[in-house]
């Protein structure tokens, strides 16, 4: 048997679930252990062996464990220490047997007592080698007597009384804060005591549902306080299911110092769910800049409302351990609001998973959107920017969405480099209405419509590769371009470019305000047409009759007359009634007979 560790204390964090706490130092008897629990409020309690816990592994060189009768609430602290009574009761007689294990137990006990003394010494206020002061290692030193000698340490109370005495000497007796009036920001008189009493001057954790039933209640309470000295307030969501009966406002004059945190290491353990049948937005910021949201799954029984909304205000950070499920909008930045939601997840949205609207800016790099579908309204986009909204979704993934994986509509701007909108019911990308998407390195694959679907005056920038899209990689559209100094209409894909009209007047081309060419049809259902082909240098320009018929004439129709150029056919001899001249390819004038 040996004592192979120098430790005699083990510390653990409690979480309301764990009951087994293994440690790795040797102890000889269960009674040699002292187990102390510090609860989330900082209250310390010594647990009782057999009542609050059992001990296992006495005499084992590798240590043992303690098992609590009930899981201890967290976040708290559990301390297991070996604290032996400093005596040695083994008696070894002369000329007796040499009992090796008995001797080792004696030596082990002495070693443990030495370690126990060293452990106490390490916790004492000490002066490190080479230093001329005692180092408290950033811990408090309490229970000091009031100073007497000039070099004695002073306590906080003594200092406050001393400073108060100096102030009283200079200005008379100090007044009570309850008697000092001031005017608040709304112009309402109040006493200083109320202001001081409503301050949060140190870091604070507010527990839900431990202290408040739901986040809205916690935020209501925090709004009655002023957060001072840069203190941080954490609204801590416990594991389990937290039910929302109303929306949570994230507004506060110092909301950048407030975080809403669940379980960042096991997101699925912390579930947040509105009551079924409700339609409110779950978390909304309409002023200031809220700090951070992380560590829970937000899901709704019925598809409605917005999960996390920045409305004319900012949310500094969401995620990466946040998932929003079955809201009509999962994440939204609207009316100039801003939000950063990188690496988050949206599932089963109605209209849009990630939505930047009306000047809103939403960052969602590497985010994932699954199955945004509203069949009744024919909507469903994984990521969308519209009406001046800006969306940054580089390396994002969208799949199963009804209209498109990633979309820019009505003046929206999207930065989607290296994104992967694949397997959507609609197109991978959809660009419409003076919108813009940058998509270098994007891979829109296996979508139900186009890889990239562009309509009207939408603009696409960047190179991308897509395969397996039902209608093709890119929808052909006509573009207004400038080629060689000439304004032109061109196809974006090299496919046939069509210019058409369903009206009886056809298509008109004007030059300098005057009609230069009109293309029409002799009737609905026409099947033959005129084709004009450009030619290489030295070759004739071709004017062709083409269409469904095997032989198609070309008829030139001067006003009040016509000239008809027929396709070849054999005729019997007939009298010549006239002729017209044409030039052949050799430049020779030829006369062509006209017969009756």
PDB file of N, CA and C in Angstrom, residues 348-432:
ATOM      1  N   UNK A 348     -37.916  24.545 -39.394  1.00  0.00           N
ATOM      2  CA  UNK A 348     -39.372  24.599 -39.595  1.00  0.00           C
ATOM      3  C   UNK A 348     -39.945  26.006 -39.480  1.00  0.00           C
ATOM      4  N   UNK A 349     -39.241  26.995 -40.024  1.00  0.00           N
ATOM      5  CA  UNK A 349     -39.820  28.342 -40.079  1.00  0.00           C
ATOM      6  C   UNK A 349     -40.990  28.348 -41.061  1.00  0.00           C
ATOM      7  N   UNK A 350     -41.795  29.428 -41.002  1.00  0.00           N
ATOM      8  CA  UNK A 350     -42.880  29.576 -41.962  1.00  0.00           C
ATOM      9  C   UNK A 350     -42.406  30.364 -43.170  1.00  0.00           C
ATOM     10  N   UNK A 351     -42.298  31.675 -43.018  1.00  0.00           N
ATOM     11  CA  UNK A 351     -41.844  32.520 -44.117  1.00  0.00           C
ATOM     12  C   UNK A 351     -40.325  32.446 -44.266  1.00  0.00           C
ATOM     13  N   UNK A 352     -39.575  32.808 -43.203  1.00  0.00           N
ATOM     14  CA  UNK A 352     -38.123  32.909 -43.313  1.00  0.00           C
ATOM     15  C   UNK A 352     -37.458  32.413 -42.029  1.00  0.00           C
ATOM     16  N   UNK A 353     -36.342  31.706 -42.206  1.00  0.00           N
ATOM     17  CA  UNK A 353     -35.530  31.331 -41.044  1.00  0.00           C
ATOM     18  C   UNK A 353     -34.702  32.495 -40.539  1.00  0.00           C
ATOM     19  N   UNK A 354     -33.895  33.103 -41.420  1.00  0.00           N
ATOM     20  CA  UNK A 354     -33.037  34.240 -41.071  1.00  0.00           C
ATOM     21  C   UNK A 354     -33.459  35.417 -41.953  1.00  0.00           C
ATOM     22  N   UNK A 355     -33.979  36.498 -41.347  1.00  0.00           N
ATOM     23  CA  UNK A 355     -34.657  37.555 -42.096  1.00  0.00           C
ATOM     24  C   UNK A 355     -34.058  38.922 -41.765  1.00  0.00           C
ATOM     25  N   UNK A 356     -33.526  39.606 -42.791  1.00  0.00           N
ATOM     26  CA  UNK A 356     -33.058  40.991 -42.669  1.00  0.00           C
ATOM     27  C   UNK A 356     -34.020  41.862 -43.469  1.00  0.00           C
ATOM     28  N   UNK A 357     -34.735  42.762 -42.785  1.00  0.00           N
ATOM     29  CA  UNK A 357     -35.855  43.469 -43.399  1.00  0.00           C
ATOM     30  C   UNK A 357     -35.786  44.960 -43.091  1.00  0.00           C
ATOM     31  N   UNK A 358     -36.120  45.786 -44.092  1.00  0.00           N
ATOM     32  CA  UNK A 358     -36.281  47.227 -43.912  1.00  0.00           C
ATOM     33  C   UNK A 358     -35.069  47.858 -43.218  1.00  0.00           C
ATOM     34  N   UNK A 359     -33.890  47.685 -43.823  1.00  0.00           N
ATOM     35  CA  UNK A 359     -32.680  48.277 -43.271  1.00  0.00           C
ATOM     36  C   UNK A 359     -32.031  47.475 -42.168  1.00  0.00           C
ATOM     37  N   UNK A 360     -32.611  46.327 -41.807  1.00  0.00           N
ATOM     38  CA  UNK A 360     -32.013  45.492 -40.773  1.00  0.00           C
ATOM     39  C   UNK A 360     -30.754  44.801 -41.282  1.00  0.00           C
ATOM     40  N   UNK A 361     -29.867  44.462 -40.355  1.00  0.00           N
ATOM     41  CA  UNK A 361     -28.602  43.792 -40.714  1.00  0.00           C
ATOM     42  C   UNK A 361     -28.470  42.543 -39.832  1.00  0.00           C
ATOM     43  N   UNK A 362     -28.354  41.377 -40.473  1.00  0.00           N
ATOM     44  CA  UNK A 362     -28.299  40.112 -39.757  1.00  0.00           C
ATOM     45  C   UNK A 362     -27.067  39.336 -40.191  1.00  0.00           C
ATOM     46  N   UNK A 363     -26.177  39.086 -39.245  1.00  0.00           N
ATOM     47  CA  UNK A 363     -25.006  38.256 -39.504  1.00  0.00           C
ATOM     48  C   UNK A 363     -25.277  36.831 -39.054  1.00  0.00           C
ATOM     49  N   UNK A 364     -25.115  35.877 -39.954  1.00  0.00           N
ATOM     50  CA  UNK A 364     -25.422  34.477 -39.614  1.00  0.00           C
ATOM     51  C   UNK A 364     -24.466  33.549 -40.371  1.00  0.00           C
ATOM     52  N   UNK A 365     -23.180  33.800 -40.244  1.00  0.00           N
ATOM     53  CA  UNK A 365     -22.189  32.961 -40.903  1.00  0.00           C
ATOM     54  C   UNK A 365     -22.259  31.535 -40.358  1.00  0.00           C
ATOM     55  N   UNK A 366     -22.138  30.598 -41.260  1.00  0.00           N
ATOM     56  CA  UNK A 366     -22.132  29.164 -40.929  1.00  0.00           C
ATOM     57  C   UNK A 366     -23.436  28.695 -40.275  1.00  0.00           C
ATOM     58  N   UNK A 367     -24.483  29.491 -40.377  1.00  0.00           N
ATOM     59  CA  UNK A 367     -25.781  29.100 -39.821  1.00  0.00           C
ATOM     60  C   UNK A 367     -26.430  28.041 -40.715  1.00  0.00           C
ATOM     61  N   UNK A 368     -27.424  27.343 -40.158  1.00  0.00           N
ATOM     62  CA  UNK A 368     -28.124  26.284 -40.892  1.00  0.00           C
ATOM     63  C   UNK A 368     -29.625  26.504 -40.798  1.00  0.00           C
ATOM     64  N   UNK A 369     -30.295  26.439 -41.956  1.00  0.00           N
ATOM     65  CA  UNK A 369     -31.752  26.611 -42.007  1.00  0.00           C
ATOM     66  C   UNK A 369     -32.368  25.365 -42.635  1.00  0.00           C
ATOM     67  N   UNK A 370     -33.305  24.755 -41.916  1.00  0.00           N
ATOM     68  CA  UNK A 370     -33.957  23.537 -42.381  1.00  0.00           C
ATOM     69  C   UNK A 370     -35.468  23.773 -42.548  1.00  0.00           C
ATOM     70  N   UNK A 371     -35.999  23.427 -43.722  1.00  0.00           N
ATOM     71  CA  UNK A 371     -37.439  23.221 -43.930  1.00  0.00           C
ATOM     72  C   UNK A 371     -38.294  24.441 -43.584  1.00  0.00           C
ATOM     73  N   UNK A 372     -37.984  25.587 -44.201  1.00  0.00           N
ATOM     74  CA  UNK A 372     -38.859  26.761 -44.075  1.00  0.00           C
ATOM     75  C   UNK A 372     -39.995  26.617 -45.097  1.00  0.00           C
ATOM     76  N   UNK A 373     -41.223  26.451 -44.593  1.00  0.00           N
ATOM     77  CA  UNK A 373     -42.345  26.131 -45.492  1.00  0.00           C
ATOM     78  C   UNK A 373     -43.631  26.765 -44.965  1.00  0.00           C
ATOM     79  N   UNK A 374     -44.325  27.514 -45.831  1.00  0.00           N
ATOM     80  CA  UNK A 374     -45.705  27.930 -45.596  1.00  0.00           C
ATOM     81  C   UNK A 374     -46.467  27.618 -46.886  1.00  0.00           C
ATOM     82  N   UNK A 375     -47.136  26.491 -46.912  1.00  0.00           N
ATOM     83  CA  UNK A 375     -47.813  26.036 -48.128  1.00  0.00           C
ATOM     84  C   UNK A 375     -48.948  26.974 -48.495  1.00  0.00           C
ATOM     85  N   UNK A 376     -49.751  27.385 -47.521  1.00  0.00           N
ATOM     86  CA  UNK A 376     -50.939  28.198 -47.798  1.00  0.00           C
ATOM     87  C   UNK A 376     -50.571  29.528 -48.459  1.00  0.00           C
ATOM     88  N   UNK A 377     -49.493  30.158 -48.014  1.00  0.00           N
ATOM     89  CA  UNK A 377     -49.079  31.462 -48.555  1.00  0.00           C
ATOM     90  C   UNK A 377     -47.999  31.329 -49.620  1.00  0.00           C
ATOM     91  N   UNK A 378     -47.609  30.102 -49.945  1.00  0.00           N
ATOM     92  CA  UNK A 378     -46.553  29.840 -50.922  1.00  0.00           C
ATOM     93  C   UNK A 378     -45.283  30.612 -50.555  1.00  0.00           C
ATOM     94  N   UNK A 379     -44.815  30.430 -49.324  1.00  0.00           N
ATOM     95  CA  UNK A 379     -43.616  31.081 -48.823  1.00  0.00           C
ATOM     96  C   UNK A 379     -42.693  30.028 -48.223  1.00  0.00           C
ATOM     97  N   UNK A 380     -41.480  30.440 -47.953  1.00  0.00           N
ATOM     98  CA  UNK A 380     -40.526  29.541 -47.316  1.00  0.00           C
ATOM     99  C   UNK A 380     -39.115  29.774 -47.819  1.00  0.00           C
ATOM    100  N   UNK A 381     -38.324  30.548 -47.059  1.00  0.00           N
ATOM    101  CA  UNK A 381     -36.946  30.865 -47.419  1.00  0.00           C
ATOM    102  C   UNK A 381     -36.057  30.554 -46.214  1.00  0.00           C
ATOM    103  N   UNK A 382     -34.924  29.913 -46.468  1.00  0.00           N
ATOM    104  CA  UNK A 382     -33.981  29.692 -45.375  1.00  0.00           C
ATOM    105  C   UNK A 382     -33.363  30.993 -44.901  1.00  0.00           C
ATOM    106  N   UNK A 383     -32.843  31.786 -45.856  1.00  0.00           N
ATOM    107  CA  UNK A 383     -32.213  33.081 -45.573  1.00  0.00           C
ATOM    108  C   UNK A 383     -32.792  34.093 -46.555  1.00  0.00           C
ATOM    109  N   UNK A 384     -33.149  35.298 -46.066  1.00  0.00           N
ATOM    110  CA  UNK A 384     -33.727  36.282 -46.979  1.00  0.00           C
ATOM    111  C   UNK A 384     -33.432  37.700 -46.512  1.00  0.00           C
ATOM    112  N   UNK A 385     -33.071  38.569 -47.460  1.00  0.00           N
ATOM    113  CA  UNK A 385     -32.940  40.007 -47.219  1.00  0.00           C
ATOM    114  C   UNK A 385     -33.870  40.730 -48.178  1.00  0.00           C
ATOM    115  N   UNK A 386     -34.623  41.721 -47.665  1.00  0.00           N
ATOM    116  CA  UNK A 386     -35.521  42.479 -48.535  1.00  0.00           C
ATOM    117  C   UNK A 386     -35.719  43.898 -47.991  1.00  0.00           C
ATOM    118  N   UNK A 387     -36.188  44.768 -48.878  1.00  0.00           N
ATOM    119  CA  UNK A 387     -36.462  46.164 -48.550  1.00  0.00           C
ATOM    120  C   UNK A 387     -35.274  46.827 -47.841  1.00  0.00           C
ATOM    121  N   UNK A 388     -34.110  46.697 -48.460  1.00  0.00           N
ATOM    122  CA  UNK A 388     -32.925  47.352 -47.910  1.00  0.00           C
ATOM    123  C   UNK A 388     -32.236  46.588 -46.806  1.00  0.00           C
ATOM    124  N   UNK A 389     -32.678  45.383 -46.494  1.00  0.00           N
ATOM    125  CA  UNK A 389     -32.011  44.580 -45.474  1.00  0.00           C
ATOM    126  C   UNK A 389     -30.709  43.998 -45.992  1.00  0.00           C
ATOM    127  N   UNK A 390     -29.772  43.717 -45.082  1.00  0.00           N
ATOM    128  CA  UNK A 390     -28.472  43.150 -45.427  1.00  0.00           C
ATOM    129  C   UNK A 390     -28.255  41.875 -44.632  1.00  0.00           C
ATOM    130  N   UNK A 391     -27.888  40.816 -45.350  1.00  0.00           N
ATOM    131  CA  UNK A 391     -27.702  39.502 -44.746  1.00  0.00           C
ATOM    132  C   UNK A 391     -26.289  39.024 -45.039  1.00  0.00           C
ATOM    133  N   UNK A 392     -25.558  38.633 -44.004  1.00  0.00           N
ATOM    134  CA  UNK A 392     -24.214  38.083 -44.166  1.00  0.00           C
ATOM    135  C   UNK A 392     -24.256  36.613 -43.758  1.00  0.00           C
ATOM    136  N   UNK A 393     -24.333  35.727 -44.765  1.00  0.00           N
ATOM    137  CA  UNK A 393     -24.508  34.300 -44.470  1.00  0.00           C
ATOM    138  C   UNK A 393     -23.444  33.460 -45.179  1.00  0.00           C
ATOM    139  N   UNK A 394     -22.186  33.903 -45.110  1.00  0.00           N
ATOM    140  CA  UNK A 394     -21.110  33.113 -45.686  1.00  0.00           C
ATOM    141  C   UNK A 394     -21.079  31.711 -45.056  1.00  0.00           C
ATOM    142  N   UNK A 395     -20.831  30.708 -45.892  1.00  0.00           N
ATOM    143  CA  UNK A 395     -20.718  29.305 -45.474  1.00  0.00           C
ATOM    144  C   UNK A 395     -22.002  28.779 -44.835  1.00  0.00           C
ATOM    145  N   UNK A 396     -23.119  29.430 -45.114  1.00  0.00           N
ATOM    146  CA  UNK A 396     -24.396  28.968 -44.561  1.00  0.00           C
ATOM    147  C   UNK A 396     -24.922  27.778 -45.366  1.00  0.00           C
ATOM    148  N   UNK A 397     -25.882  27.057 -44.754  1.00  0.00           N
ATOM    149  CA  UNK A 397     -26.487  25.878 -45.380  1.00  0.00           C
ATOM    150  C   UNK A 397     -27.997  25.991 -45.266  1.00  0.00           C
ATOM    151  N   UNK A 398     -28.691  25.758 -46.371  1.00  0.00           N
ATOM    152  CA  UNK A 398     -30.158  25.784 -46.368  1.00  0.00           C
ATOM    153  C   UNK A 398     -30.675  24.595 -47.165  1.00  0.00           C
ATOM    154  N   UNK A 399     -31.682  23.915 -46.616  1.00  0.00           N
ATOM    155  CA  UNK A 399     -32.240  22.757 -47.303  1.00  0.00           C
ATOM    156  C   UNK A 399     -33.717  22.607 -46.948  1.00  0.00           C
ATOM    157  N   UNK A 400     -34.494  22.023 -47.871  1.00  0.00           N
ATOM    158  CA  UNK A 400     -35.898  21.729 -47.625  1.00  0.00           C
ATOM    159  C   UNK A 400     -36.817  22.933 -47.645  1.00  0.00           C
ATOM    160  N   UNK A 401     -36.362  24.079 -48.159  1.00  0.00           N
ATOM    161  CA  UNK A 401     -37.163  25.309 -48.130  1.00  0.00           C
ATOM    162  C   UNK A 401     -38.033  25.418 -49.384  1.00  0.00           C
ATOM    163  N   UNK A 402     -39.268  25.910 -49.201  1.00  0.00           N
ATOM    164  CA  UNK A 402     -40.264  25.866 -50.273  1.00  0.00           C
ATOM    165  C   UNK A 402     -39.911  26.773 -51.446  1.00  0.00           C
ATOM    166  N   UNK A 403     -39.535  28.025 -51.205  1.00  0.00           N
ATOM    167  CA  UNK A 403     -39.281  28.968 -52.292  1.00  0.00           C
ATOM    168  C   UNK A 403     -37.814  29.004 -52.692  1.00  0.00           C
ATOM    169  N   UNK A 404     -36.918  29.120 -51.730  1.00  0.00           N
ATOM    170  CA  UNK A 404     -35.493  29.180 -52.040  1.00  0.00           C
ATOM    171  C   UNK A 404     -34.698  28.999 -50.758  1.00  0.00           C
ATOM    172  N   UNK A 405     -33.472  28.500 -50.920  1.00  0.00           N
ATOM    173  CA  UNK A 405     -32.588  28.397 -49.762  1.00  0.00           C
ATOM    174  C   UNK A 405     -32.118  29.759 -49.302  1.00  0.00           C
ATOM    175  N   UNK A 406     -31.627  30.587 -50.254  1.00  0.00           N
ATOM    176  CA  UNK A 406     -31.122  31.928 -49.944  1.00  0.00           C
ATOM    177  C   UNK A 406     -31.719  32.891 -50.952  1.00  0.00           C
ATOM    178  N   UNK A 407     -32.262  34.026 -50.488  1.00  0.00           N
ATOM    179  CA  UNK A 407     -32.967  34.939 -51.384  1.00  0.00           C
ATOM    180  C   UNK A 407     -32.646  36.387 -51.060  1.00  0.00           C
ATOM    181  N   UNK A 408     -32.639  37.218 -52.123  1.00  0.00           N
ATOM    182  CA  UNK A 408     -32.574  38.676 -51.996  1.00  0.00           C
ATOM    183  C   UNK A 408     -33.740  39.237 -52.801  1.00  0.00           C
ATOM    184  N   UNK A 409     -34.640  39.948 -52.130  1.00  0.00           N
ATOM    185  CA  UNK A 409     -35.857  40.441 -52.763  1.00  0.00           C
ATOM    186  C   UNK A 409     -36.009  41.934 -52.504  1.00  0.00           C
ATOM    187  N   UNK A 410     -36.585  42.663 -53.452  1.00  0.00           N
ATOM    188  CA  UNK A 410     -37.015  44.047 -53.254  1.00  0.00           C
ATOM    189  C   UNK A 410     -35.932  44.911 -52.626  1.00  0.00           C
ATOM    190  N   UNK A 411     -34.747  44.887 -53.214  1.00  0.00           N
ATOM    191  CA  UNK A 411     -33.683  45.758 -52.735  1.00  0.00           C
ATOM    192  C   UNK A 411     -32.841  45.177 -51.622  1.00  0.00           C
ATOM    193  N   UNK A 412     -32.929  43.897 -51.374  1.00  0.00           N
ATOM    194  CA  UNK A 412     -32.109  43.262 -50.347  1.00  0.00           C
ATOM    195  C   UNK A 412     -30.701  42.980 -50.840  1.00  0.00           C
ATOM    196  N   UNK A 413     -29.750  42.889 -49.907  1.00  0.00           N
ATOM    197  CA  UNK A 413     -28.359  42.593 -50.217  1.00  0.00           C
ATOM    198  C   UNK A 413     -27.910  41.391 -49.397  1.00  0.00           C
ATOM    199  N   UNK A 414     -27.307  40.401 -50.080  1.00  0.00           N
ATOM    200  CA  UNK A 414     -26.891  39.174 -49.408  1.00  0.00           C
ATOM    201  C   UNK A 414     -25.444  38.878 -49.768  1.00  0.00           C
ATOM    202  N   UNK A 415     -24.658  38.576 -48.739  1.00  0.00           N
ATOM    203  CA  UNK A 415     -23.279  38.123 -48.937  1.00  0.00           C
ATOM    204  C   UNK A 415     -23.252  36.640 -48.556  1.00  0.00           C
ATOM    205  N   UNK A 416     -23.115  35.770 -49.577  1.00  0.00           N
ATOM    206  CA  UNK A 416     -23.302  34.332 -49.364  1.00  0.00           C
ATOM    207  C   UNK A 416     -22.145  33.528 -49.945  1.00  0.00           C
ATOM    208  N   UNK A 417     -20.926  34.017 -49.812  1.00  0.00           N
ATOM    209  CA  UNK A 417     -19.775  33.292 -50.333  1.00  0.00           C
ATOM    210  C   UNK A 417     -19.659  31.922 -49.669  1.00  0.00           C
ATOM    211  N   UNK A 418     -19.324  30.936 -50.484  1.00  0.00           N
ATOM    212  CA  UNK A 418     -19.092  29.562 -50.011  1.00  0.00           C
ATOM    213  C   UNK A 418     -20.313  28.969 -49.298  1.00  0.00           C
ATOM    214  N   UNK A 419     -21.480  29.457 -49.625  1.00  0.00           N
ATOM    215  CA  UNK A 419     -22.694  28.907 -49.029  1.00  0.00           C
ATOM    216  C   UNK A 419     -23.161  27.674 -49.809  1.00  0.00           C
ATOM    217  N   UNK A 420     -24.105  26.938 -49.205  1.00  0.00           N
ATOM    218  CA  UNK A 420     -24.547  25.675 -49.808  1.00  0.00           C
ATOM    219  C   UNK A 420     -26.062  25.537 -49.666  1.00  0.00           C
ATOM    220  N   UNK A 421     -26.833  26.203 -50.539  1.00  0.00           N
ATOM    221  CA  UNK A 421     -28.277  25.990 -50.533  1.00  0.00           C
ATOM    222  C   UNK A 421     -28.630  24.806 -51.426  1.00  0.00           C
ATOM    223  N   UNK A 422     -28.858  23.661 -50.837  1.00  0.00           N
ATOM    224  CA  UNK A 422     -29.035  22.433 -51.610  1.00  0.00           C
ATOM    225  C   UNK A 422     -30.234  21.640 -51.090  1.00  0.00           C
ATOM    226  N   UNK A 423     -30.867  20.912 -52.011  1.00  0.00           N
ATOM    227  CA  UNK A 423     -31.984  20.065 -51.629  1.00  0.00           C
ATOM    228  C   UNK A 423     -33.226  20.836 -51.234  1.00  0.00           C
ATOM    229  N   UNK A 424     -33.401  22.043 -51.785  1.00  0.00           N
ATOM    230  CA  UNK A 424     -34.597  22.826 -51.492  1.00  0.00           C
ATOM    231  C   UNK A 424     -35.718  22.488 -52.464  1.00  0.00           C
ATOM    232  N   UNK A 425     -36.958  22.711 -52.037  1.00  0.00           N
ATOM    233  CA  UNK A 425     -38.103  22.468 -52.911  1.00  0.00           C
ATOM    234  C   UNK A 425     -38.087  23.451 -54.071  1.00  0.00           C
ATOM    235  N   UNK A 426     -37.750  24.717 -53.795  1.00  0.00           N
ATOM    236  CA  UNK A 426     -37.615  25.732 -54.828  1.00  0.00           C
ATOM    237  C   UNK A 426     -36.184  25.796 -55.334  1.00  0.00           C
ATOM    238  N   UNK A 427     -35.699  27.006 -55.595  1.00  0.00           N
ATOM    239  CA  UNK A 427     -34.348  27.189 -56.125  1.00  0.00           C
ATOM    240  C   UNK A 427     -33.335  27.304 -54.985  1.00  0.00           C
ATOM    241  N   UNK A 428     -32.057  27.121 -55.353  1.00  0.00           N
ATOM    242  CA  UNK A 428     -31.006  27.328 -54.367  1.00  0.00           C
ATOM    243  C   UNK A 428     -30.923  28.790 -53.984  1.00  0.00           C
ATOM    244  N   UNK A 429     -30.750  29.670 -55.002  1.00  0.00           N
ATOM    245  CA  UNK A 429     -30.742  31.116 -54.818  1.00  0.00           C
ATOM    246  C   UNK A 429     -31.902  31.725 -55.596  1.00  0.00           C
ATOM    247  N   UNK A 430     -32.496  32.783 -55.046  1.00  0.00           N
ATOM    248  CA  UNK A 430     -33.527  33.545 -55.744  1.00  0.00           C
ATOM    249  C   UNK A 430     -33.208  35.024 -55.592  1.00  0.00           C
ATOM    250  N   UNK A 431     -33.088  35.745 -56.739  1.00  0.00           N
ATOM    251  CA  UNK A 431     -32.763  37.171 -56.737  1.00  0.00           C
ATOM    252  C   UNK A 431     -33.829  37.877 -57.550  1.00  0.00           C
ATOM    253  N   UNK A 432     -34.465  38.886 -56.933  1.00  0.00           N
ATOM    254  CA  UNK A 432     -35.573  39.545 -57.599  1.00  0.00           C
ATOM    255  C   UNK A 432     -35.669  41.006 -57.133  1.00  0.00           C
TER     256      UNK A 432
END
